[in-house]
């Protein structure tokens, strides 16, 4: 079984990145990491491969030079190889362009290395949070897209997911090849071992440019984006809270405060 996992290098959620002059995310001086939601995708791919008695796992990312750190983190958890799509022309690409680049990368992997049985990705990136790339990818690749999986299993030539909603859970099954996006309900991702971290340094990471993929730079980047940030305002500082002093009438004061803020 061959599995491709799509991952992304994002600003650490503990940091507070702003916007650059062109209103793209300003990553200067901000620590980056493998998107936490993609860690669940890595874990599920590893579990599927283990259950199948083995398999090849390849990670793919699109991003600037330091995005290779996300690939190395994924490889330290397990897997065999990685592909890094990096090109200055990609700066400012929106979800539509991202899906084009990733889909073309997957097609190249299929052409060079043989059929990909399963594509796994997180339900969203922690920076863009649009959640639309998985559906776009399945459409471009012409394969079934099973999204928002809270549970994933592969048996024989089919994949089954459970999608949990507010009122009910739905089970969806599809023949392979297929694409699955997983949620943070699939189970905690494993921590890389020291052995895994050291082994990841020796695993192959192939770099592709837009020229390698045969993509016209005019199709990607900020100038080709269908969605752009028009304006951004910093979140205002948190205001000091209200202290209710109980002098025998604390319950009344608390109720009055909640009523004034329309909580009750």
Short mmCIF file of C-alpha atoms in Angstrom, two decimals:
data_model
loop_
_atom_site.label_atom_id
_atom_site.label_comp_id
_atom_site.label_asym_id
_atom_site.label_seq_id
_atom_site.Cartn_x
_atom_site.Cartn_y
_atom_site.Cartn_z
CA UNK A 1 0.00 0.00 0.00
CA UNK A 2 1.24 3.47 -0.89
CA UNK A 3 0.01 6.39 1.21
CA UNK A 4 0.65 10.08 0.63
CA UNK A 5 0.14 12.44 3.56
CA UNK A 6 -0.22 16.17 2.92
CA UNK A 7 1.29 18.37 5.62
CA UNK A 8 1.86 22.08 6.17
CA UNK A 9 4.39 24.22 8.01
CA UNK A 10 2.48 26.89 9.95
CA UNK A 11 3.23 29.59 12.53
CA UNK A 12 3.22 28.19 16.05
CA UNK A 13 -0.19 28.82 17.61
CA UNK A 14 1.58 30.21 20.69
CA UNK A 15 3.02 33.03 18.58
CA UNK A 16 1.19 36.09 17.30
CA UNK A 17 2.09 36.55 13.64
CA UNK A 18 0.88 39.71 11.95
CA UNK A 19 0.47 40.66 8.32
CA UNK A 20 3.13 41.80 5.89
CA UNK A 21 2.76 44.82 3.61
CA UNK A 22 1.04 42.66 0.97
CA UNK A 23 -1.39 41.36 3.65
CA UNK A 24 0.02 37.86 3.62
CA UNK A 25 1.06 36.27 6.90
CA UNK A 26 4.25 37.82 8.23
CA UNK A 27 6.34 34.84 9.31
CA UNK A 28 9.51 36.80 10.06
CA UNK A 29 10.70 36.10 13.58
CA UNK A 30 7.83 33.68 14.21
CA UNK A 31 8.50 30.06 15.13
CA UNK A 32 6.99 27.51 12.75
CA UNK A 33 5.88 23.93 13.24
CA UNK A 34 4.08 21.04 11.60
CA UNK A 35 0.39 21.95 11.74
CA UNK A 36 -1.09 20.23 14.78
CA UNK A 37 -4.10 19.07 12.77
CA UNK A 38 -1.76 17.42 10.26
CA UNK A 39 -0.17 15.39 13.05
CA UNK A 40 -3.43 13.46 13.27
CA UNK A 41 -3.18 12.70 9.55
CA UNK A 42 0.36 11.42 10.01
CA UNK A 43 -0.75 9.20 12.88
CA UNK A 44 -3.67 7.73 10.95
CA UNK A 45 -1.48 6.98 7.93
CA UNK A 46 1.01 5.17 10.16
CA UNK A 47 -1.78 3.17 11.78
CA UNK A 48 -3.24 2.18 8.41
CA UNK A 49 0.18 1.04 7.19
CA UNK A 50 0.74 -0.96 10.39
CA UNK A 51 -2.67 -2.63 10.09
CA UNK A 52 -1.92 -3.54 6.48
CA UNK A 53 1.31 -5.21 7.52
CA UNK A 54 3.47 -2.51 5.96
CA UNK A 55 3.38 0.09 3.27
CA UNK A 56 5.16 3.13 1.89
CA UNK A 57 4.33 6.56 3.31
CA UNK A 58 5.38 9.73 1.50
CA UNK A 59 4.82 13.22 2.89
CA UNK A 60 4.18 16.21 0.62
CA UNK A 61 4.25 19.89 1.52
CA UNK A 62 4.16 23.19 -0.36
CA UNK A 63 5.92 26.13 1.24
CA UNK A 64 9.09 28.21 1.64
CA UNK A 65 12.51 26.79 2.52
CA UNK A 66 11.79 26.31 6.23
CA UNK A 67 8.72 24.18 5.43
CA UNK A 68 11.15 21.26 5.25
CA UNK A 69 11.00 21.31 9.07
CA UNK A 70 7.41 20.06 8.91
CA UNK A 71 8.52 17.20 6.67
CA UNK A 72 11.35 16.25 9.03
CA UNK A 73 8.93 16.26 11.99
CA UNK A 74 6.54 13.97 10.12
CA UNK A 75 9.39 11.68 9.07
CA UNK A 76 10.56 11.47 12.68
CA UNK A 77 7.15 10.04 13.58
CA UNK A 78 7.49 7.43 10.83
CA UNK A 79 7.23 7.08 7.06
CA UNK A 80 9.72 6.72 4.27
CA UNK A 81 10.26 9.84 2.15
CA UNK A 82 9.02 13.35 1.47
CA UNK A 83 8.49 15.87 -1.31
CA UNK A 84 8.90 19.63 -0.82
CA UNK A 85 7.39 21.93 -3.43
CA UNK A 86 9.18 25.26 -3.09
CA UNK A 87 9.19 28.22 -5.47
CA UNK A 88 9.24 31.98 -4.89
CA UNK A 89 6.25 32.33 -7.24
CA UNK A 90 4.07 30.41 -4.76
CA UNK A 91 4.07 33.28 -2.25
CA UNK A 92 0.51 34.40 -1.52
CA UNK A 93 -1.19 31.41 -3.16
CA UNK A 94 -4.78 30.82 -2.07
CA UNK A 95 -6.59 27.51 -1.54
CA UNK A 96 -7.37 27.12 -5.23
CA UNK A 97 -3.73 27.45 -6.27
CA UNK A 98 -2.63 25.24 -3.38
CA UNK A 99 -4.96 22.48 -4.52
CA UNK A 100 -3.58 22.80 -8.06
CA UNK A 101 0.03 22.44 -6.90
CA UNK A 102 -0.69 19.55 -4.54
CA UNK A 103 -2.84 17.72 -7.08
CA UNK A 104 -0.14 18.08 -9.73
CA UNK A 105 2.44 16.82 -7.24
CA UNK A 106 0.31 13.75 -6.54
CA UNK A 107 -0.09 13.11 -10.26
CA UNK A 108 3.70 13.29 -10.66
CA UNK A 109 4.18 10.83 -7.81
CA UNK A 110 1.72 8.46 -9.47
CA UNK A 111 3.47 8.81 -12.82
CA UNK A 112 6.98 8.36 -11.39
CA UNK A 113 6.36 5.85 -8.62
CA UNK A 114 3.10 4.07 -9.34
CA UNK A 115 -0.46 4.29 -8.04
CA UNK A 116 -1.20 6.03 -4.75
CA UNK A 117 -3.78 4.05 -2.80
CA UNK A 118 -4.66 6.60 -0.14
CA UNK A 119 -4.17 10.34 0.35
CA UNK A 120 -4.54 11.56 3.94
CA UNK A 121 -4.64 15.14 5.20
CA UNK A 122 -5.81 17.13 8.20
CA UNK A 123 -9.27 18.65 8.25
CA UNK A 124 -7.80 22.16 8.05
CA UNK A 125 -4.59 24.11 8.48
CA UNK A 126 -4.20 26.01 11.72
CA UNK A 127 -3.25 29.23 9.91
CA UNK A 128 -5.68 29.44 6.98
CA UNK A 129 -8.48 27.34 8.58
CA UNK A 130 -10.47 27.22 5.32
CA UNK A 131 -10.99 23.41 5.25
CA UNK A 132 -11.61 23.42 1.49
CA UNK A 133 -8.37 22.01 0.05
CA UNK A 134 -9.26 18.31 0.64
CA UNK A 135 -12.50 18.60 -1.38
CA UNK A 136 -10.73 20.57 -4.11
CA UNK A 137 -8.01 17.92 -4.29
CA UNK A 138 -10.39 14.99 -4.64
CA UNK A 139 -12.16 16.83 -7.46
CA UNK A 140 -8.92 17.60 -9.29
CA UNK A 141 -7.65 14.04 -8.86
CA UNK A 142 -10.96 12.45 -9.83
CA UNK A 143 -11.04 10.22 -6.74
CA UNK A 144 -13.58 9.95 -3.89
CA UNK A 145 -13.12 12.44 -1.07
CA UNK A 146 -14.12 11.32 2.42
CA UNK A 147 -13.84 14.35 4.68
CA UNK A 148 -13.93 15.10 8.41
CA UNK A 149 -13.22 11.52 9.51
CA UNK A 150 -13.30 10.87 13.25
CA UNK A 151 -12.29 7.26 12.60
CA UNK A 152 -10.50 5.69 9.63
CA UNK A 153 -9.93 2.09 8.59
CA UNK A 154 -8.80 0.34 5.41
CA UNK A 155 -9.71 -3.23 4.58
CA UNK A 156 -9.07 -4.92 1.28
CA UNK A 157 -9.58 -2.41 -1.47
CA UNK A 158 -11.85 -0.03 0.40
CA UNK A 159 -11.63 2.69 3.03
CA UNK A 160 -14.28 3.38 5.67
CA UNK A 161 -14.65 6.48 7.82
CA UNK A 162 -16.96 7.55 10.61
CA UNK A 163 -18.03 11.18 10.52
CA UNK A 164 -19.41 12.47 13.82
CA UNK A 165 -22.00 15.24 13.77
CA UNK A 166 -23.92 17.01 16.50
CA UNK A 167 -26.92 14.68 16.23
CA UNK A 168 -25.61 11.52 14.60
CA UNK A 169 -22.60 9.64 13.26
CA UNK A 170 -22.34 8.67 9.61
CA UNK A 171 -20.33 5.79 8.18
CA UNK A 172 -19.00 6.30 4.66
CA UNK A 173 -17.19 3.69 2.56
CA UNK A 174 -15.35 4.07 -0.74
CA UNK A 175 -13.15 2.02 -3.00
CA UNK A 176 -9.47 2.91 -3.19
CA UNK A 177 -7.81 5.08 -4.36
CA UNK A 178 -9.40 7.77 -2.23
CA UNK A 179 -8.64 10.91 -0.24
CA UNK A 180 -9.48 11.21 3.46
CA UNK A 181 -9.29 14.25 5.73
CA UNK A 182 -9.20 13.44 9.45
CA UNK A 183 -10.25 15.43 12.50
CA UNK A 184 -8.63 15.80 15.89
CA UNK A 185 -11.05 13.15 17.20
CA UNK A 186 -9.10 10.30 15.60
CA UNK A 187 -6.74 9.95 18.56
CA UNK A 188 -3.55 11.54 19.84
CA UNK A 189 -0.54 11.54 17.56
CA UNK A 190 2.60 9.73 18.73
CA UNK A 191 5.69 11.55 19.94
CA UNK A 192 8.82 11.07 17.84
CA UNK A 193 11.40 8.87 19.55
CA UNK A 194 15.07 9.81 19.63
CA UNK A 195 15.70 6.97 17.19
CA UNK A 196 12.99 8.33 14.91
CA UNK A 197 14.42 11.84 15.02
CA UNK A 198 17.88 10.61 14.07
CA UNK A 199 16.51 8.35 11.33
CA UNK A 200 14.48 11.23 9.84
CA UNK A 201 17.69 13.11 9.05
CA UNK A 202 18.69 10.38 6.60
CA UNK A 203 15.33 9.90 4.88
CA UNK A 204 15.12 11.37 1.36
CA UNK A 205 13.41 14.71 0.82
CA UNK A 206 12.94 15.58 -2.86
CA UNK A 207 12.55 19.23 -3.87
CA UNK A 208 10.34 20.25 -6.80
CA UNK A 209 9.79 23.67 -8.35
CA UNK A 210 6.87 24.83 -10.47
CA UNK A 211 8.98 24.07 -13.55
CA UNK A 212 9.35 20.46 -12.39
CA UNK A 213 5.56 20.22 -12.13
CA UNK A 214 4.89 21.99 -15.41
CA UNK A 215 2.82 24.72 -13.73
CA UNK A 216 2.79 28.25 -15.11
CA UNK A 217 3.78 30.73 -12.34
CA UNK A 218 0.93 32.97 -13.54
CA UNK A 219 -1.54 30.37 -12.20
CA UNK A 220 -0.36 30.70 -8.60
CA UNK A 221 0.79 33.34 -6.16
CA UNK A 222 -0.85 36.46 -4.79
CA UNK A 223 -1.62 38.00 -8.18
CA UNK A 224 -3.61 34.90 -9.22
CA UNK A 225 -5.42 34.43 -5.90
CA UNK A 226 -9.21 34.37 -6.01
CA UNK A 227 -9.37 35.24 -2.32
CA UNK A 228 -7.23 37.86 -0.61
CA UNK A 229 -7.11 39.63 2.74
CA UNK A 230 -8.46 43.13 2.16
CA UNK A 231 -7.94 44.48 5.66
CA UNK A 232 -6.87 43.29 9.11
CA UNK A 233 -7.26 44.79 12.56
CA UNK A 234 -5.37 43.66 15.63
CA UNK A 235 -7.48 42.09 18.34
CA UNK A 236 -7.98 44.66 21.13
CA UNK A 237 -6.26 43.98 24.46
CA UNK A 238 -8.30 42.05 26.98
CA UNK A 239 -10.19 44.30 29.39
CA UNK A 240 -9.96 43.86 33.13
CA UNK A 241 -12.69 41.70 34.61
CA UNK A 242 -15.40 42.75 37.05
CA UNK A 243 -14.98 41.70 40.67
CA UNK A 244 -18.20 41.06 42.57
CA UNK A 245 -17.68 41.52 46.30
CA UNK A 246 -20.00 39.39 48.39
CA UNK A 247 -21.35 41.40 51.30
CA UNK A 248 -24.39 39.24 51.77
CA UNK A 249 -25.87 40.23 48.43
CA UNK A 250 -23.27 38.62 46.13
CA UNK A 251 -25.87 36.45 44.42
CA UNK A 252 -28.01 39.47 43.56
CA UNK A 253 -25.02 41.43 42.24
CA UNK A 254 -23.91 38.46 40.13
CA UNK A 255 -27.39 38.06 38.68
CA UNK A 256 -27.57 41.78 37.90
CA UNK A 257 -24.19 41.63 36.15
CA UNK A 258 -25.21 38.62 34.07
CA UNK A 259 -28.46 40.32 33.15
CA UNK A 260 -26.66 43.52 32.14
CA UNK A 261 -24.45 41.53 29.76
CA UNK A 262 -27.51 39.60 28.49
CA UNK A 263 -26.16 36.23 29.62
CA UNK A 264 -29.49 35.71 31.39
#
